[in-house]
Amino acid sequence: MVLPKAMAYATVAGLPVAVGLYTALVPAIVYGLLGSSRVLSVTSTTTLAILTGAALGLVVPDEDPQRLVAATATLTLLVGAALIVARLVRLGFIANFISSPVLTGFKAGIGFVILLDQLPKLLGIHIQKHSFFFDLASVIFHIPDIHLPTLLVGGVTLVLLVAMENLKPHSPAPLVIVAGAIAASWLFHLSQLGVSTVGHIPQGLPSLALPDFTLAQSLLPAALGLALMSFTETIAAGRAFQAPGDPLIDPSRELTATGAANLAGAVLGAMPAGGGTSQTSVVRSAGGRSQRASFVIAAAALATMLLFAPILGLLPNAVLAAIVIVYSVGLIKPAEFVQIRRIRAMEFWWALVAAVGVLTFGTLQGIIVAIILSLITLAYQAAHPRVSVIGKKRGADVLRPVSPEHPDDETFEGLLIVRPEGRLFFINAQDVTDQIGALVTEHKPRVLAIDMSRVSDIEYSALQMMIENDERAVREGVAVWLVGLNPGVLEIVRKSGLDKQLGPRRLLFNARVAIEQYKDMNSAAPQKAGPA
């Protein structure tokens, strides 16, 4: 399964199929020696292939073979170097840099781009590539020019591949399809019928590929994006197929392993590589338990290069396009969009914008869109923390946020307990203040108890605002109590002198103590004299 897909992904990147074989050989060996996952298959992936093609298209628009080899070596070298540098400066946390909903949208956009990119090869038509929507219109315009023999080859491949995958998932269906297509190409002389084939594949070991460092500046932004996606996919695939008892996936070690795999691959003609989910799934389902599976894949790639390269030249390009389409359509997951929308509507829109961003601005720019969206999502969530009104469950010692689901929860006349959640700092301090202010205006309490038990940290700006708000509340006749401070926050409050400003009666252990103190305060208050 890995080898036909690797060859197909090379064509997605606009590279010779031999590059796919090199990518299945060198990175697999290096990762097998250095990686922390026992079963991860590190070769090419659909996402990396389309990003590679977009990057190379910018610096080698004329597709000159020699310049393409140098540009690929330069790009792969930069990807490997970026991963190694990330390891040296301890950037393992970047595995979670793109939020899951945004990544869902980004991959869906990539999936649509790949499908449209392969469609002309499947139909036997030629178009000038520009943007996604322009290319879509161009394909529709060229429908009358469809080459029927090519369409027949691609259509039969699609039907057989889908049928075989449904009957037996993770079977060697691509290998069987490729063998059958080569036999059909030879028997029926498909090239003479106008069906495009792979053509000459150099036989033997990969030769040294020298990078062109004059292209480094132009390729660096794309290399950084590819490094991010390579590492993100590697970590995701490694964690997804980690079996009980397997060692933990070490992000730092993964940076080293994937970085070294790309550095070695760069000088031996490989394209940027990373952990593949579907390839790893095949390894696991076939009973793979160690990185010896990667060495088997590498050995098969080597045997193919040494023995079967001339035969592979007969393979129709429509067959490779069909393989890419079948295994790329899985990037588009409508069910995930539905699930995201059901759980978090805002994240659904982020996912949708990420997908549209890829289609509108291109795949490389789509990475920037995905990163910016993730940062905006993080900033939005940080800037709007939840502030809840706390009530007491009747007949039980349970405090919880007041909600329509619990209409019988008890609150206390004149006492308002509010609970902010998360870190309080300069971005969200004003928002939290406004939310609490609105609740005070609505409930008009005599005592405002701020339950800080869910606040992990408080930054200087937020602390200053808290001091000012306490002074303002005192002028307005509202007593402010701070309750449930964790040790770190309490230390900051003490250093600021706010604890002295509040005094022991307004700095309480938890919300239950606040309720009891408020009840005692009310019961001890002098009763108004009634009529004689």
mmCIF file of N, CA, C and O in Angstrom, residues 413 446 505 515-528:
data_model
loop_
_atom_site.group_PDB
_atom_site.id
_atom_site.type_symbol
_atom_site.label_atom_id
_atom_site.label_comp_id
_atom_site.label_asym_id
_atom_site.label_seq_id
_atom_site.Cartn_x
_atom_site.Cartn_y
_atom_site.Cartn_z
ATOM 1 N N GLU A 413 -30.645 36.233 49.395
ATOM 2 C CA GLU A 413 -31.002 37.640 49.239
ATOM 3 C C GLU A 413 -29.876 38.525 49.777
ATOM 4 O O GLU A 413 -29.455 38.399 50.918
ATOM 5 N N ARG A 446 -25.830 43.320 48.598
ATOM 6 C CA ARG A 446 -25.083 44.048 49.627
ATOM 7 C C ARG A 446 -23.661 43.502 49.715
ATOM 8 O O ARG A 446 -22.741 44.227 50.057
ATOM 9 N N ARG A 505 -11.976 39.482 57.361
ATOM 10 C CA ARG A 505 -13.417 39.230 57.202
ATOM 11 C C ARG A 505 -13.836 39.178 55.734
ATOM 12 O O ARG A 505 -14.924 38.696 55.415
ATOM 13 N N ILE A 515 -20.959 31.848 52.660
ATOM 14 C CA ILE A 515 -22.404 31.740 52.905
ATOM 15 C C ILE A 515 -22.688 31.737 54.406
ATOM 16 O O ILE A 515 -23.595 32.436 54.880
ATOM 17 N N GLU A 516 -21.924 30.959 55.166
ATOM 18 C CA GLU A 516 -22.137 30.902 56.614
ATOM 19 C C GLU A 516 -21.869 32.260 57.265
ATOM 20 O O GLU A 516 -22.611 32.697 58.154
ATOM 21 N N GLN A 517 -20.810 32.919 56.815
ATOM 22 C CA GLN A 517 -20.502 34.230 57.385
ATOM 23 C C GLN A 517 -21.607 35.224 57.073
ATOM 24 O O GLN A 517 -21.983 36.036 57.921
ATOM 25 N N TYR A 518 -22.155 35.159 55.873
ATOM 26 C CA TYR A 518 -23.233 36.077 55.494
ATOM 27 C C TYR A 518 -24.480 35.801 56.336
ATOM 28 O O TYR A 518 -25.149 36.731 56.801
ATOM 29 N N LYS A 519 -24.784 34.496 56.558
ATOM 30 C CA LYS A 519 -25.950 34.164 57.390
ATOM 31 C C LYS A 519 -25.743 34.658 58.829
ATOM 32 O O LYS A 519 -26.662 35.229 59.433
ATOM 33 N N ASP A 520 -24.532 34.451 59.363
ATOM 34 C CA ASP A 520 -24.246 34.923 60.726
ATOM 35 C C ASP A 520 -24.347 36.444 60.804
ATOM 36 O O ASP A 520 -24.865 36.987 61.796
ATOM 37 N N MET A 521 -23.877 37.114 59.774
ATOM 38 C CA MET A 521 -23.915 38.570 59.754
ATOM 39 C C MET A 521 -25.350 39.068 59.779
ATOM 40 O O MET A 521 -25.692 40.027 60.471
ATOM 41 N N ASN A 522 -26.221 38.392 59.026
ATOM 42 C CA ASN A 522 -27.630 38.801 58.977
ATOM 43 C C ASN A 522 -28.337 38.494 60.291
ATOM 44 O O ASN A 522 -29.146 39.293 60.786
ATOM 45 N N SER A 523 -28.030 37.328 60.874
ATOM 46 C CA SER A 523 -28.710 36.970 62.128
ATOM 47 C C SER A 523 -28.252 37.852 63.287
ATOM 48 O O SER A 523 -29.003 38.100 64.235
ATOM 49 N N ALA A 524 -27.022 38.356 63.227
ATOM 50 C CA ALA A 524 -26.495 39.206 64.291
ATOM 51 C C ALA A 524 -26.906 40.658 64.141
ATOM 52 O O ALA A 524 -26.766 41.448 65.078
ATOM 53 N N ALA A 525 -27.432 41.020 62.967
ATOM 54 C CA ALA A 525 -27.820 42.410 62.742
ATOM 55 C C ALA A 525 -29.006 42.749 63.636
ATOM 56 O O ALA A 525 -29.917 41.935 63.829
ATOM 57 N N PRO A 526 -29.063 43.960 64.230
ATOM 58 C CA PRO A 526 -30.198 44.350 65.092
ATOM 59 C C PRO A 526 -31.490 44.383 64.309
ATOM 60 O O PRO A 526 -31.533 44.827 63.168
ATOM 61 N N GLN A 527 -32.546 43.830 64.919
ATOM 62 C CA GLN A 527 -33.843 43.823 64.268
ATOM 63 C C GLN A 527 -34.539 45.168 64.475
ATOM 64 O O GLN A 527 -34.436 45.785 65.528
ATOM 65 N N LYS A 528 -35.207 45.609 63.475
ATOM 66 C CA LYS A 528 -35.963 46.862 63.589
ATOM 67 C C LYS A 528 -37.129 46.673 64.560
ATOM 68 O O LYS A 528 -37.812 45.651 64.531
#
